[in-house]
Amino acid sequence: MRIVFMGTPEFAVASLDELIQSGCEVAGVVTAPDKPAGRGQKVSESAVKQYAAAHGLKVLQPEKLKNEEFLKELKALNADLQVVVAFRMLPEVVWNMPARGTINLHASLLPQYRGAAPINWVLINGEKESGVTTFFLKHEIDTGDILFTEKITLTGHETAGELHDRLMYKGAGLLVKTVKAVESGRYAENPQHHLAEGVELKHAPKIFKEDCKIDWNQPAEKIYNLIRGLSPYPTAYTALNEKILKVFGAEYELAETGEQPGEFLSDNRTFLKVAAPDGFVILTDVQLEGKKRMRVAEFLRGVRL
C-alpha cells in the first residue's frame, strides 16, 4: 500500500519515522514551504522536510493546496492512502484523492478537544486524561469517523512540552496500527456524533497572545494549569517592573493570603510568589523581557522587587 505522508513539525516526525521503520511504503511527503525564521531571517526547513530529505523521500512543498501543478504531482505519486499528522486543513480535492481515503492523527480523545491546540487546552482545563485518535478525514475539521484511540492518564503536573512528547510517541504507534488495519481491511468506523450525544464538548482553538496573559484574580490552581499548559510555548506571561515576565514553571499553595491578587512577594534571594484570591502561585522558571530564561534563584540575583 503506497502512502503519502503530510506533516510539518517535530510531532509529525515520530509518526513518519515509525511508518518507515515498520516497513510501510512512503511514496512521498507533503510539508510546509521553507520560510525565514529567527532574528537573522535565515531560511528554515520544516522538521518533516529535514527527516524526509535525510531518508531520500520525495518532498512536495505547495504554497496552495489547490494549485494545479501540486495536484498533478500529488496524483502522480499514486497513493492508496494519505496520512496527515500536524499539517493544515486539506481541501476535498486532496483528502478525497486516494482510493482508501485520508487518515489523520489527532492529539486528543475525540470528539473532545477538536482544533489546533489540544495539548495546551487539555492541561489548561486541568483534565485527568488525554490521548490520541486516528480517524478518516471528512468535510468539517476533526469530525471524521474514528478508527482507534489510545488513552493516557495525566499527573496534574506535566507541562505542554512533556505531554507533547508523550503523545508524539504514543500517536506514532497508534498510527502504524491504524495503517496496518486499513491495509488489511480489519477495522470499524465509529461516527463521532454517537460519542458526542449528551456530552458537553470542549474545544481546542488556536491560542493567541491574549490567551496567555495571566489573570491573577483566577484561583491559584487555575493559574498553575494555565502556566503549565502554555509551557514552553507559547508561554504564559505577566507584567513585572513594567516589563513582560514569561513564566515557564510554577507551583501553587492554597492559603489565606491577606494580599491583593497579583501582588509579588519575595525575599529577593530564594523565592518569588504572586498572590491569588485563594493562595499563592510560586514562580520557579521565568524570563524577563530582554533577558534569558532562568531559575528563580538566579533571576533574583539580578532583579530587585
GROMACS .gro file of C-alpha atoms in nm:
model
  305
    1MET     CA    1   0.000   0.000   0.000
    2ARG     CA    2   0.152   0.329  -0.116
    3ILE     CA    3   0.130   0.611   0.139
    4VAL     CA    4   0.170   0.987   0.106
    5PHE     CA    5   0.256   1.148   0.440
    6MET     CA    6   0.154   1.506   0.523
    7GLY     CA    7   0.300   1.688   0.823
    8THR     CA    8   0.526   1.972   0.930
    9PRO     CA    9   0.656   1.993   1.291
   10GLU     CA   10   0.863   1.766   1.515
   11PHE     CA   11   0.544   1.599   1.641
   12ALA     CA   12   0.490   1.454   1.293
   13VAL     CA   13   0.846   1.325   1.252
   14ALA     CA   14   0.798   1.043   1.506
   15SER     CA   15   0.499   0.915   1.308
   16LEU     CA   16   0.682   0.931   0.976
   17ASP     CA   17   0.980   0.751   1.127
   18GLU     CA   18   0.758   0.479   1.276
   19LEU     CA   19   0.594   0.422   0.936
   20ILE     CA   20   0.935   0.389   0.768
   21GLN     CA   21   1.072   0.161   1.043
   22SER     CA   22   0.766  -0.065   1.023
   23GLY     CA   23   0.821  -0.124   0.652
   24CYS     CA   24   0.540   0.092   0.511
   25GLU     CA   25   0.593   0.224   0.158
   26VAL     CA   26   0.602   0.604   0.181
   27ALA     CA   27   0.577   0.729  -0.177
   28GLY     CA   28   0.621   1.094  -0.085
   29VAL     CA   29   0.593   1.363   0.178
   30VAL     CA   30   0.395   1.689   0.171
   31THR     CA   31   0.511   1.960   0.410
   32ALA     CA   32   0.514   2.338   0.458
   33PRO     CA   33   0.726   2.560   0.232
   34ASP     CA   34   1.063   2.680   0.364
   35LYS     CA   35   1.035   3.015   0.541
   36PRO     CA   36   1.261   3.275   0.708
   37ALA     CA   37   1.288   3.233   1.085
   38GLY     CA   38   1.470   3.388   1.379
   39ARG     CA   39   1.644   3.723   1.410
   40GLY     CA   40   1.863   3.664   1.107
   41GLN     CA   41   1.564   3.555   0.897
   42LYS     CA   42   1.762   3.253   0.782
   43VAL     CA   43   1.556   3.019   0.565
   44SER     CA   44   1.425   2.734   0.778
   45GLU     CA   45   1.307   2.390   0.664
   46SER     CA   46   1.032   2.203   0.848
   47ALA     CA   47   1.132   1.914   1.075
   48VAL     CA   48   0.944   1.676   0.844
   49LYS     CA   49   1.132   1.802   0.535
   50GLN     CA   50   1.466   1.756   0.710
   51TYR     CA   51   1.378   1.397   0.802
   52ALA     CA   52   1.240   1.320   0.455
   53ALA     CA   53   1.549   1.461   0.281
   54ALA     CA   54   1.778   1.257   0.508
   55HIS     CA   55   1.589   0.940   0.413
   56GLY     CA   56   1.567   1.005   0.039
   57LEU     CA   57   1.191   1.062   0.028
   58LYS     CA   58   1.027   1.276  -0.239
   59VAL     CA   59   0.913   1.608  -0.092
   60LEU     CA   60   0.635   1.840  -0.211
   61GLN     CA   61   0.602   2.188  -0.057
   62PRO     CA   62   0.295   2.360  -0.203
   63GLU     CA   63   0.210   2.719  -0.112
   64LYS     CA   64  -0.154   2.647  -0.200
   65LEU     CA   65  -0.312   2.303  -0.178
   66LYS     CA   66  -0.545   2.368  -0.473
   67ASN     CA   67  -0.259   2.462  -0.706
   68GLU     CA   68  -0.298   2.262  -1.029
   69GLU     CA   69   0.071   2.176  -1.057
   70PHE     CA   70   0.075   2.044  -0.699
   71LEU     CA   71  -0.241   1.838  -0.755
   72LYS     CA   72  -0.084   1.686  -1.067
   73GLU     CA   73   0.235   1.596  -0.873
   74LEU     CA   74   0.032   1.455  -0.584
   75LYS     CA   75  -0.178   1.239  -0.814
   76ALA     CA   76   0.139   1.112  -0.985
   77LEU     CA   77   0.254   0.967  -0.651
   78ASN     CA   78  -0.036   0.720  -0.694
   79ALA     CA   79  -0.109   0.686  -0.322
   80ASP     CA   80  -0.353   0.426  -0.194
   81LEU     CA   81  -0.376   0.613   0.138
   82GLN     CA   82  -0.281   0.957   0.268
   83VAL     CA   83  -0.172   1.011   0.630
   84VAL     CA   84  -0.194   1.352   0.799
   85VAL     CA   85  -0.014   1.445   1.123
   86ALA     CA   86   0.001   1.809   1.238
   87PHE     CA   87  -0.042   1.960   0.893
   88ARG     CA   88  -0.306   2.205   0.776
   89MET     CA   89  -0.669   2.183   0.669
   90LEU     CA   90  -0.700   1.993   0.341
   91PRO     CA   91  -0.944   2.073   0.060
   92GLU     CA   92  -1.167   1.787  -0.051
   93VAL     CA   93  -0.981   1.755  -0.381
   94VAL     CA   94  -0.677   1.649  -0.176
   95TRP     CA   95  -0.823   1.434   0.102
   96ASN     CA   96  -1.059   1.254  -0.135
   97MET     CA   97  -0.787   1.167  -0.388
   98PRO     CA   98  -0.662   0.823  -0.269
   99ALA     CA   99  -0.878   0.512  -0.313
  100ARG     CA  100  -0.857   0.430   0.059
  101GLY     CA  101  -0.903   0.788   0.175
  102THR     CA  102  -0.703   1.002   0.415
  103ILE     CA  103  -0.647   0.934   0.783
  104ASN     CA  104  -0.549   1.187   1.047
  105LEU     CA  105  -0.377   1.150   1.384
  106HIS     CA  106  -0.512   1.395   1.643
  107ALA     CA  107  -0.361   1.460   1.986
  108SER     CA  108  -0.679   1.429   2.192
  109LEU     CA  109  -0.958   1.184   2.268
  110LEU     CA  110  -1.206   1.289   2.003
  111PRO     CA  111  -1.472   1.421   1.993
  112GLN     CA  112  -1.324   1.622   2.281
  113TYR     CA  113  -1.072   1.896   2.202
  114ARG     CA  114  -1.118   1.934   1.831
  115GLY     CA  115  -0.899   2.213   1.698
  116ALA     CA  116  -0.545   2.341   1.662
  117ALA     CA  117  -0.416   2.325   2.021
  118PRO     CA  118  -0.548   2.014   2.200
  119ILE     CA  119  -0.232   1.951   2.405
  120ASN     CA  120  -0.242   2.301   2.553
  121TRP     CA  121  -0.614   2.314   2.629
  122VAL     CA  122  -0.628   1.972   2.794
  123LEU     CA  123  -0.376   2.095   3.053
  124ILE     CA  124  -0.518   2.447   3.083
  125ASN     CA  125  -0.853   2.288   3.171
  126GLY     CA  126  -0.694   2.054   3.426
  127GLU     CA  127  -0.810   1.730   3.263
  128LYS     CA  128  -0.725   1.394   3.422
  129GLU     CA  129  -0.668   1.208   3.095
  130SER     CA  130  -0.573   1.266   2.735
  131GLY     CA  131  -0.471   1.052   2.440
  132VAL     CA  132  -0.453   1.016   2.065
  133THR     CA  133  -0.713   0.937   1.800
  134THR     CA  134  -0.699   0.827   1.437
  135PHE     CA  135  -0.990   0.899   1.204
  136PHE     CA  136  -1.086   0.938   0.839
  137LEU     CA  137  -1.094   1.297   0.716
  138LYS     CA  138  -1.428   1.449   0.621
  139HIS     CA  139  -1.553   1.799   0.540
  140GLU     CA  140  -1.563   1.951   0.890
  141ILE     CA  141  -1.235   1.965   1.079
  142ASP     CA  142  -1.166   1.679   1.326
  143THR     CA  143  -1.514   1.527   1.283
  144GLY     CA  144  -1.446   1.215   1.072
  145ASP     CA  145  -1.528   0.859   1.176
  146ILE     CA  146  -1.294   0.736   1.449
  147LEU     CA  147  -1.075   0.433   1.382
  148PHE     CA  148  -0.868   0.390   1.700
  149THR     CA  149  -0.797   0.575   2.024
  150GLU     CA  150  -0.542   0.528   2.299
  151LYS     CA  151  -0.570   0.693   2.641
  152ILE     CA  152  -0.306   0.814   2.885
  153THR     CA  153  -0.352   0.924   3.246
  154LEU     CA  154  -0.232   1.272   3.334
  155THR     CA  155  -0.044   1.351   3.655
  156GLY     CA  156  -0.177   1.704   3.700
  157HIS     CA  157   0.178   1.841   3.689
  158GLU     CA  158   0.311   1.785   3.336
  159THR     CA  159   0.379   2.077   3.101
  160ALA     CA  160   0.258   2.105   2.743
  161GLY     CA  161   0.610   2.017   2.629
  162GLU     CA  162   0.614   1.698   2.833
  163LEU     CA  163   0.266   1.594   2.718
  164HIS     CA  164   0.363   1.675   2.358
  165ASP     CA  165   0.645   1.420   2.375
  166ARG     CA  166   0.432   1.150   2.539
  167LEU     CA  167   0.158   1.186   2.279
  168MET     CA  168   0.408   1.215   1.993
  169TYR     CA  169   0.540   0.863   2.055
  170LYS     CA  170   0.204   0.718   2.162
  171GLY     CA  171   0.050   0.858   1.843
  172ALA     CA  172   0.323   0.719   1.620
  173GLY     CA  173   0.250   0.367   1.741
  174LEU     CA  174  -0.125   0.415   1.702
  175LEU     CA  175  -0.082   0.548   1.350
  176VAL     CA  176   0.110   0.240   1.237
  177LYS     CA  177  -0.157   0.019   1.394
  178THR     CA  178  -0.419   0.217   1.200
  179VAL     CA  179  -0.236   0.195   0.868
  180LYS     CA  180  -0.193  -0.181   0.906
  181ALA     CA  181  -0.564  -0.216   0.989
  182VAL     CA  182  -0.668  -0.013   0.684
  183GLU     CA  183  -0.434  -0.221   0.467
  184SER     CA  184  -0.586  -0.547   0.592
  185GLY     CA  185  -0.944  -0.415   0.596
  186ARG     CA  186  -0.981  -0.514   0.963
  187TYR     CA  187  -1.123  -0.203   1.122
  188ALA     CA  188  -1.451  -0.045   1.226
  189GLU     CA  189  -1.553   0.318   1.183
  190ASN     CA  190  -1.717   0.486   1.482
  191PRO     CA  191  -1.909   0.804   1.391
  192GLN     CA  192  -1.824   1.087   1.628
  193HIS     CA  193  -2.181   1.210   1.659
  194HIS     CA  194  -2.264   0.891   1.854
  195LEU     CA  195  -1.986   0.968   2.104
  196ALA     CA  196  -2.090   1.334   2.128
  197GLU     CA  197  -2.455   1.273   2.214
  198GLY     CA  198  -2.543   1.421   2.552
  199VAL     CA  199  -2.181   1.521   2.618
  200GLU     CA  200  -2.051   1.873   2.672
  201LEU     CA  201  -1.779   1.912   2.410
  202LYS     CA  202  -1.466   2.111   2.491
  203HIS     CA  203  -1.273   2.275   2.210
  204ALA     CA  204  -0.908   2.347   2.138
  205PRO     CA  205  -0.888   2.662   1.926
  206LYS     CA  206  -0.565   2.827   1.820
  207ILE     CA  207  -0.401   3.015   2.108
  208PHE     CA  208  -0.340   3.389   2.076
  209LYS     CA  209  -0.130   3.626   2.286
  210GLU     CA  210  -0.428   3.745   2.489
  211ASP     CA  211  -0.498   3.384   2.594
  212CYS     CA  212  -0.151   3.371   2.752
  213LYS     CA  213  -0.186   3.667   2.986
  214ILE     CA  214  -0.218   3.558   3.350
  215ASP     CA  215  -0.527   3.684   3.532
  216TRP     CA  216  -0.426   3.689   3.899
  217ASN     CA  217  -0.793   3.710   4.003
  218GLN     CA  218  -0.836   3.346   3.900
  219PRO     CA  219  -0.792   3.065   4.157
  220ALA     CA  220  -0.431   2.958   4.216
  221GLU     CA  221  -0.477   2.611   4.069
  222LYS     CA  222  -0.634   2.753   3.753
  223ILE     CA  223  -0.337   2.990   3.708
  224TYR     CA  224  -0.099   2.698   3.767
  225ASN     CA  225  -0.277   2.495   3.497
  226LEU     CA  226  -0.254   2.787   3.253
  227ILE     CA  227   0.120   2.819   3.313
  228ARG     CA  228   0.199   2.451   3.256
  229GLY     CA  229  -0.049   2.428   2.967
  230LEU     CA  230   0.143   2.701   2.783
  231SER     CA  231   0.497   2.586   2.873
  232PRO     CA  232   0.734   2.602   2.694
  233TYR     CA  233   0.530   2.754   2.412
  234PRO     CA  234   0.359   2.995   2.362
  235THR     CA  235   0.422   3.070   2.735
  236ALA     CA  236   0.208   3.240   3.000
  237TYR     CA  237   0.313   3.593   3.091
  238THR     CA  238   0.252   3.880   3.332
  239ALA     CA  239   0.399   4.226   3.395
  240LEU     CA  240   0.686   4.298   3.634
  241ASN     CA  241   0.851   4.640   3.667
  242GLU     CA  242   0.665   4.745   3.350
  243LYS     CA  243   0.828   4.462   3.152
  244ILE     CA  244   0.691   4.132   3.025
  245LEU     CA  245   0.775   3.838   3.251
  246LYS     CA  246   0.727   3.497   3.088
  247VAL     CA  247   0.652   3.215   3.329
  248PHE     CA  248   0.765   2.865   3.225
  249GLY     CA  249   0.734   2.686   3.559
  250ALA     CA  250   0.538   2.728   3.881
  251GLU     CA  251   0.385   2.560   4.184
  252TYR     CA  252   0.090   2.671   4.392
  253GLU     CA  253  -0.025   2.668   4.752
  254LEU     CA  254  -0.369   2.732   4.895
  255ALA     CA  255  -0.376   2.975   5.187
  256GLU     CA  256  -0.543   3.284   5.326
  257THR     CA  257  -0.311   3.548   5.187
  258GLY     CA  258  -0.430   3.887   5.301
  259GLU     CA  259  -0.262   4.019   4.985
  260GLN     CA  260  -0.416   4.173   4.678
  261PRO     CA  261  -0.430   3.933   4.379
  262GLY     CA  262  -0.132   3.999   4.155
  263GLU     CA  263   0.094   4.126   4.434
  264PHE     CA  264   0.452   3.994   4.413
  265LEU     CA  265   0.624   3.869   4.729
  266SER     CA  266   0.991   3.770   4.756
  267ASP     CA  267   1.289   3.752   4.991
  268ASN     CA  268   1.497   3.867   4.690
  269ARG     CA  269   1.709   3.552   4.723
  270THR     CA  270   1.524   3.221   4.709
  271PHE     CA  271   1.154   3.263   4.627
  272LEU     CA  272   0.916   3.469   4.417
  273LYS     CA  273   0.544   3.421   4.453
  274VAL     CA  274   0.230   3.603   4.347
  275ALA     CA  275  -0.094   3.632   4.540
  276ALA     CA  276  -0.415   3.481   4.405
  277PRO     CA  277  -0.757   3.503   4.574
  278ASP     CA  278  -0.715   3.164   4.744
  279GLY     CA  279  -0.337   3.131   4.785
  280PHE     CA  280  -0.008   3.186   4.607
  281VAL     CA  281   0.144   3.090   4.274
  282ILE     CA  282   0.514   3.022   4.333
  283LEU     CA  283   0.721   3.103   4.024
  284THR     CA  284   1.012   2.867   3.959
  285ASP     CA  285   1.126   2.926   3.599
  286VAL     CA  286   1.097   3.268   3.435
  287GLN     CA  287   1.227   3.501   3.165
  288LEU     CA  288   1.217   3.879   3.189
  289GLU     CA  289   1.185   4.076   2.867
  290GLY     CA  290   1.533   4.122   2.718
  291LYS     CA  291   1.689   3.853   2.939
  292LYS     CA  292   1.748   3.478   2.914
  293ARG     CA  293   1.527   3.214   3.072
  294MET     CA  294   1.642   3.118   3.422
  295ARG     CA  295   1.550   2.957   3.753
  296VAL     CA  296   1.407   3.199   4.008
  297ALA     CA  297   1.708   3.197   4.245
  298GLU     CA  298   1.933   3.305   3.957
  299PHE     CA  299   1.674   3.555   3.835
  300LEU     CA  300   1.654   3.722   4.178
  301ARG     CA  301   2.028   3.785   4.183
  302GLY     CA  302   1.980   4.040   3.907
  303VAL     CA  303   1.640   4.186   3.992
  304ARG     CA  304   1.507   4.379   4.290
  305LEU     CA  305   1.136   4.395   4.352
   0.00000   0.00000   0.00000
